[in-house]
Every structure is written in structure tokens, then in C-alpha cells.
Short mmCIF file of C-alpha atoms and ligand atoms in Angstrom, two decimals:
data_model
loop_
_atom_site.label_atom_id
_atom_site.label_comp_id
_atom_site.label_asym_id
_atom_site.label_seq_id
_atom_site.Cartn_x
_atom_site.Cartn_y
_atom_site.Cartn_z
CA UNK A 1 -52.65 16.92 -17.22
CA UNK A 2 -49.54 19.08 -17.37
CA UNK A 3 -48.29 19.51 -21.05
CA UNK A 4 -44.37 20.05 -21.84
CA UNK A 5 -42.97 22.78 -22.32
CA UNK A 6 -41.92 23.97 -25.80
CA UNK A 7 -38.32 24.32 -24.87
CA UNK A 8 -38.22 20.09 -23.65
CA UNK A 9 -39.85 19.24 -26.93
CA UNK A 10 -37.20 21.51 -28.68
CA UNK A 11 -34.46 19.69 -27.02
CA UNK A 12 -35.47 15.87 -27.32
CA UNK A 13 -35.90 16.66 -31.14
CA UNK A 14 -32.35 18.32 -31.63
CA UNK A 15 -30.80 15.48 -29.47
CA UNK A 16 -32.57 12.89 -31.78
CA UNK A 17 -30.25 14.49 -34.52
CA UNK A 18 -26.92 14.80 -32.68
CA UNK A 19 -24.52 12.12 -31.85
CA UNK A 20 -24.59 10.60 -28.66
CA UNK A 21 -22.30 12.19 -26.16
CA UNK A 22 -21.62 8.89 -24.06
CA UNK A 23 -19.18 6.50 -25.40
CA UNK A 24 -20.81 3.65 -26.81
CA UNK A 25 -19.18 1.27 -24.26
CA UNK A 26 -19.02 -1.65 -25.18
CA UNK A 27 -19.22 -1.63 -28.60
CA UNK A 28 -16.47 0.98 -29.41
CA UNK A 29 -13.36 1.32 -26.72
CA UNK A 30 -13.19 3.62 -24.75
CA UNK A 31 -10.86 6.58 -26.17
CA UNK A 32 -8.59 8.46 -23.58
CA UNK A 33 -7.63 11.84 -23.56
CA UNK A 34 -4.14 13.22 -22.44
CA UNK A 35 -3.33 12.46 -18.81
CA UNK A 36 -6.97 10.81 -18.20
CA UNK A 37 -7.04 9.21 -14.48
CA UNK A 38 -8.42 5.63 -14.93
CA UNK A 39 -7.92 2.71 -12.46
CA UNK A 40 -4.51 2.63 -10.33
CA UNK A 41 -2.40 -0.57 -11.37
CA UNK A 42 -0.29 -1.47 -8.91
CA UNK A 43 3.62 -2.80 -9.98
CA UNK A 44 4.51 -6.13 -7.61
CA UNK A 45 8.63 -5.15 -7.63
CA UNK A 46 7.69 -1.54 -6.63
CA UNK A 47 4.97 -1.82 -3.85
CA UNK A 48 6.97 -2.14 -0.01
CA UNK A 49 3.40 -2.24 1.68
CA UNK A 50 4.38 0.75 3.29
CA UNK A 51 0.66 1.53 3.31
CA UNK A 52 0.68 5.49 3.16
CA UNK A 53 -1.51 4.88 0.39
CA UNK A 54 -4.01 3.25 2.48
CA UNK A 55 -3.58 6.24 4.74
CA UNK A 56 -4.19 9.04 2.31
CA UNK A 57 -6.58 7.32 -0.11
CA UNK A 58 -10.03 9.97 0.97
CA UNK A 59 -12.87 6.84 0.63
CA UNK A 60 -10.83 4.31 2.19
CA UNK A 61 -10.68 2.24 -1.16
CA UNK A 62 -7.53 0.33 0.36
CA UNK A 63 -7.33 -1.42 3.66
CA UNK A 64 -4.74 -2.94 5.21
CA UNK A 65 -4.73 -5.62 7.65
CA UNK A 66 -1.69 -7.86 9.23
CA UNK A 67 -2.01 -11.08 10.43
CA UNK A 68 0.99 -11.83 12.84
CA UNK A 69 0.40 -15.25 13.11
CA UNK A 70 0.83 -16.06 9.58
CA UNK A 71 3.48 -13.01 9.29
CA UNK A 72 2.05 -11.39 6.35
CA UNK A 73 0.21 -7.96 5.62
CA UNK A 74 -2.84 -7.85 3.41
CA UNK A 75 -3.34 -4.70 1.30
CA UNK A 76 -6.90 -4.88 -0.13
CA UNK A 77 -7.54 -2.14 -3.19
CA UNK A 78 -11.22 -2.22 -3.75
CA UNK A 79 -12.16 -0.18 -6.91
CA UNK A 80 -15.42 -0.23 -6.27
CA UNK A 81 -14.85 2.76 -3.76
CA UNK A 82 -12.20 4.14 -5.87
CA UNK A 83 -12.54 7.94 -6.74
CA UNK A 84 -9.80 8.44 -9.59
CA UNK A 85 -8.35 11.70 -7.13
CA UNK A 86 -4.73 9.98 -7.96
CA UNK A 87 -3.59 10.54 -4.06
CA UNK A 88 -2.30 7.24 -3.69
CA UNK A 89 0.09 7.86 -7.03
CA UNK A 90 1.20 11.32 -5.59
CA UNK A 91 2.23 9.93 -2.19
CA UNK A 92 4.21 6.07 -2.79
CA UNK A 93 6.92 6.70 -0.98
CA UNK A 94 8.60 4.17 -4.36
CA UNK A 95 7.42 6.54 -6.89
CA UNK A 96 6.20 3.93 -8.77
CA UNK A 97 4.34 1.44 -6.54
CA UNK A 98 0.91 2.73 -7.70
CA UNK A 99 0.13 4.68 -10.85
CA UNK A 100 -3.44 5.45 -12.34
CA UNK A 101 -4.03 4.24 -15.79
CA UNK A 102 -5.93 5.35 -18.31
CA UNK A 103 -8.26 2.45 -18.61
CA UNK A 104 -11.73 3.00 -16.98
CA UNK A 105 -13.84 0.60 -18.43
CA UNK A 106 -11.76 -2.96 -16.90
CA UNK A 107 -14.35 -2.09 -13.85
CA UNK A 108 -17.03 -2.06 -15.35
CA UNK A 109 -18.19 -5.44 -14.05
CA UNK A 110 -21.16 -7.34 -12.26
CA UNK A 111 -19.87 -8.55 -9.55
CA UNK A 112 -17.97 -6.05 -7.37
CA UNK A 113 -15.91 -8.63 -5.90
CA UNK A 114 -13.90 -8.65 -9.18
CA UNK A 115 -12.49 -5.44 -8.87
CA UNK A 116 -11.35 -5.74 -5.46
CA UNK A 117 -7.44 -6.69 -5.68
CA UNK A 118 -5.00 -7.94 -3.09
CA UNK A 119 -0.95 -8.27 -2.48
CA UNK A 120 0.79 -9.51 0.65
CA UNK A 121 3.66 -8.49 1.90
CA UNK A 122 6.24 -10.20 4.84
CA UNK A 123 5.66 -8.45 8.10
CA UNK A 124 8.61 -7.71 10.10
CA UNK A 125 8.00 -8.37 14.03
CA UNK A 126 9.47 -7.28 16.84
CA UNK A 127 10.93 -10.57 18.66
CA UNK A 128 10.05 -10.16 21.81
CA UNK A 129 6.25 -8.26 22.01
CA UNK A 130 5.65 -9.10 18.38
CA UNK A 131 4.64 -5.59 17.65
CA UNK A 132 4.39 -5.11 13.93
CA UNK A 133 7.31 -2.95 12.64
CA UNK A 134 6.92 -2.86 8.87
CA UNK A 135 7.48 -5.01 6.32
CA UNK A 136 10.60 -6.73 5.29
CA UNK A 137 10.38 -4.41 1.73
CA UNK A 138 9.31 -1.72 3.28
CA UNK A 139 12.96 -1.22 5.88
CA UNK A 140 15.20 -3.15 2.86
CA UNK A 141 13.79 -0.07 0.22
CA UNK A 142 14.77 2.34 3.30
CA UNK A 143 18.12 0.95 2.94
CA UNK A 144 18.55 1.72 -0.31
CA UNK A 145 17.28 5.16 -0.32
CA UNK A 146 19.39 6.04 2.67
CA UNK A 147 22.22 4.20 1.99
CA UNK A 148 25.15 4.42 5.19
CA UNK A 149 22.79 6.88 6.63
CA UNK A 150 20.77 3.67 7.28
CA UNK A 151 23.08 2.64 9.54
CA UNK A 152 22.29 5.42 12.18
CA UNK A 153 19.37 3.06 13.43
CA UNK A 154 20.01 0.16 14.97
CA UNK A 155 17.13 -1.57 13.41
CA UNK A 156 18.23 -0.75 9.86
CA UNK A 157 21.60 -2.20 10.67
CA UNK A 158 20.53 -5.32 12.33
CA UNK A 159 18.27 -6.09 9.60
CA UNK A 160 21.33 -5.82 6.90
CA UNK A 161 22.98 -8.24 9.47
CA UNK A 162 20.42 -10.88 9.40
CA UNK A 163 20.20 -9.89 5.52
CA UNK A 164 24.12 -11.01 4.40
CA UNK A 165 23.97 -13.59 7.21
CA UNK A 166 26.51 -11.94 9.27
CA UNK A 167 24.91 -12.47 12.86
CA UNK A 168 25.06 -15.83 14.78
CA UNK A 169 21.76 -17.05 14.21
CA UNK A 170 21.70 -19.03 17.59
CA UNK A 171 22.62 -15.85 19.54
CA UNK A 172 20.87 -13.55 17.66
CA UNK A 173 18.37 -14.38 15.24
CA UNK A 174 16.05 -15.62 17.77
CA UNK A 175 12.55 -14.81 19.53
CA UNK A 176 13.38 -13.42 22.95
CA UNK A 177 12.03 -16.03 25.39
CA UNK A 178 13.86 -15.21 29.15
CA UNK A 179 13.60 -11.32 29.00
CA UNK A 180 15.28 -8.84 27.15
CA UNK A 181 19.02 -8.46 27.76
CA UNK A 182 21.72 -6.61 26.34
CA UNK A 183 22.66 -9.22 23.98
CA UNK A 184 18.84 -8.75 22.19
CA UNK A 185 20.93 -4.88 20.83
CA UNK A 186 21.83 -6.79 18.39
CA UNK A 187 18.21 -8.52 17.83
CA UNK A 188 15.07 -7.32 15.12
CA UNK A 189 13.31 -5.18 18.14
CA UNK A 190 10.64 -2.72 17.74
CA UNK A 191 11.21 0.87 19.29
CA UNK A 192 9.64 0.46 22.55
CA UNK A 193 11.46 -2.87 23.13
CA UNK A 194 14.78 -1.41 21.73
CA UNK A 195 14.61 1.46 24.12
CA UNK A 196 14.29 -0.67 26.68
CA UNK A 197 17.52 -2.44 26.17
CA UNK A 198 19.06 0.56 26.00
CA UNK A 199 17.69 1.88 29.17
CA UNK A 200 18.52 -1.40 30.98
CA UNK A 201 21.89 -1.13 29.00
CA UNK A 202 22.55 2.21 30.85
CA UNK A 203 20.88 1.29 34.24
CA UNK A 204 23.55 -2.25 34.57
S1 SF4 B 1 4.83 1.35 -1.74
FE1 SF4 B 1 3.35 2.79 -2.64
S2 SF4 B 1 1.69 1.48 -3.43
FE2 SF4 B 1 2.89 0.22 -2.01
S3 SF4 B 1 1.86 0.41 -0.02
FE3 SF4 B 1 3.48 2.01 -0.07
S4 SF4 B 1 2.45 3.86 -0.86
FE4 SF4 B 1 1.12 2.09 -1.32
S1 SF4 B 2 -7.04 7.01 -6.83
FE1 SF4 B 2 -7.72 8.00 -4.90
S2 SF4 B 2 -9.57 6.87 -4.35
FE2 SF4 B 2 -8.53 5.63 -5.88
S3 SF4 B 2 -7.30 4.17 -4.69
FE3 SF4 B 2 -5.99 5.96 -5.16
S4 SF4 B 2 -6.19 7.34 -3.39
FE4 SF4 B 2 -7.89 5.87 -3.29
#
């Protein structure tokens, strides 16, 4: 039989002695100290869906997935996986679509599948491959950062178009269903399909 050693049975008596070190979750709160990263918590109005969190988050904690039937994109934060490193804060293109709290303890839960959270956003499509673009939020908040610049790109332009209502719908806002022509300029395209207006624009 192998016998402790007189420096373990120093330690477990001192310990008996001190106070714990551990919060006593959870029958005190848990007490933050300044600038403490805790679980992100998302803001609705400032979220786009650009999903450049999703790209620079290191475990892949959130996922995105777009469903072009239904038109929507799925961004799926599980905080389960979630490593407090704050990346996802540091690079919203809003500033203020994602910010860490200071609250750690709202995950501590037994199920996982609580702590997973989910917001959907309107895909924008192109209208004739139905290539995803972006979202709707995601061009209008380019708009607004850009402001005329915006108007350099086509897309940006026909968007603000469709937007105030200034385009014929019947011409215009319309799925391209005999072919692109030079009328479909004017149409929500994705690059590919846009430069190939152009291209045929130039070729006529
Ligand atoms: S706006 Fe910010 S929080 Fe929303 S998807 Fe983009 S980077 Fe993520
Ligand atoms: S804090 Fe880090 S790990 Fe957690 S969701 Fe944001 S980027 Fe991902």
C-alpha cells in the first residue's frame, strides 16, 4: 500500500480551512469582473446575416445554412461549442450585431439543445440561376454605410429601385424565364448573371 505524502495531507487540511475558490453556483450568482467574456447575445435590429461571424468563429459554434426554396437563411449559434474568444464581436461588420455578455452561468443547462439559438434572415436570389446573393439586410445596411457610393453597383441600385417601388414590377421585378436580355440590367441578378448581360449587352 502506498501511503501519502506529507505535503497532500498538508494541503487537504489547509484547504478544509480556506474558502472555496469556485463560485457557489447556484446558490450565490455568479459575480463578474470588469470586461468578463460571457455568452454572445445577439441584437435582432442589428444582425444583417452577413455571416462573417460564422466564418471567423475558431470551433464553428455558428452555422449557417440557406434554404432557397423557402427564401430564408438560418444562422444557428450553438453555445455548447462556444469558446468565449469574442471573434465574432470583433468582426460584425454592424458593430453591434453580436456582443459577449457577462453572464456565464444562463448555459449552464441539461439539455444542450437549450443553448443552441437561431434567427432567419430573407435571402436575396439571383432571378434567373437563383444563386444566393445575400440577404435583403445584409445589401439594405450596405446602403446605408455607403450611401451614393452604393450606387456604383448596379445591384445596390436596383435593389433601392425595387425598395421605393420605382421599377415596373411587370418588366422588372420578375424571375427571368426566356433568357437573359438586356432589359434583366435593370433586374436583382447575381454577378455571374449580371456580367453576362453586360457581355451580351456589348456583343448586340
Ligand atoms: S451582422 Fe454581425 S452578428 Fe449578424 S451575421 Fe453578420 S457578423 Fe454575424
Ligand atoms: S465568442 Fe468565439 S467561439 Fe463563441 S460564438 Fe463568438 S466567435 Fe464563436
Amino acid at each position: 500500500m502506498r501511503y501519502p505524502k506529507i505535503r497532500e495531507i498538508g494541503e487537504a487540511v489547509v484547504s478544509l480551512f480556506t474558502p472555496a475558490y469556485t463560485t457557489p453556483f447556484p446558490g450565490k450568482g455568479h459575480e463578474p469582473f470588469t470586461g468578463y467574456r460571457g455568452k454572445p447575445v445577439v441584437n435582432e435590429k442589428s444582425c444583417v446575416g452577413c455571416m462573417t461571424c460564422a466564418n471567423v468563429c475558431p470551433p464553428m459554434a455558428i452555422t449557417v445554412s440557406d434554404d432557397r426554396e423557402k427564401g430564408i437563411r438560418t444562422i444557428t449559434r450553438d453555445y455548447g461549442k462556444c469558446i468565449f474568444c469574442g471573434q465574432c464581436q470583433e468582426h460584425c461588420i454592424t458593430g453591434k450585431g453580436v456582443e459577449l455578455s457577462d453572464k456565464i452561468f444562463d448555459i449552464a443547462v441539461t439539455d444542450r439543445k437549450e443553448i443552441i439559438e437561431y434567427q432567419e434572415r430573407e435571402l436575396l436570389l439571383c432571378r434567373n440561376c437563383d444563386a444566393v446573393i445575400t440577404t435583403s439586410d445584409h445589401l439594405f445596411f450596405l446602403h446605408r454605410k455607403l450611401g451614393p457610393k452604393a450606387f456604383s453597383s448596379i445591384l445596390n441600385l436596383n435593389m433601392l429601385n425595387q425598395k421605393l417601388k420605382l421599377e415596373d414590377p411587370e418588366k422588372i421585378d420578375s424571375t427571368v424565364e426566356d433568357g437573359l436580355k438586356r432589359k434583366d440590367m435593370f433586374n436583382i441578378l447575381c454577378p455571374n448573371c449580371l456580367r453576362e448581360v453586360q457581355l451580351k449587352t456589348i456583343s448586340d
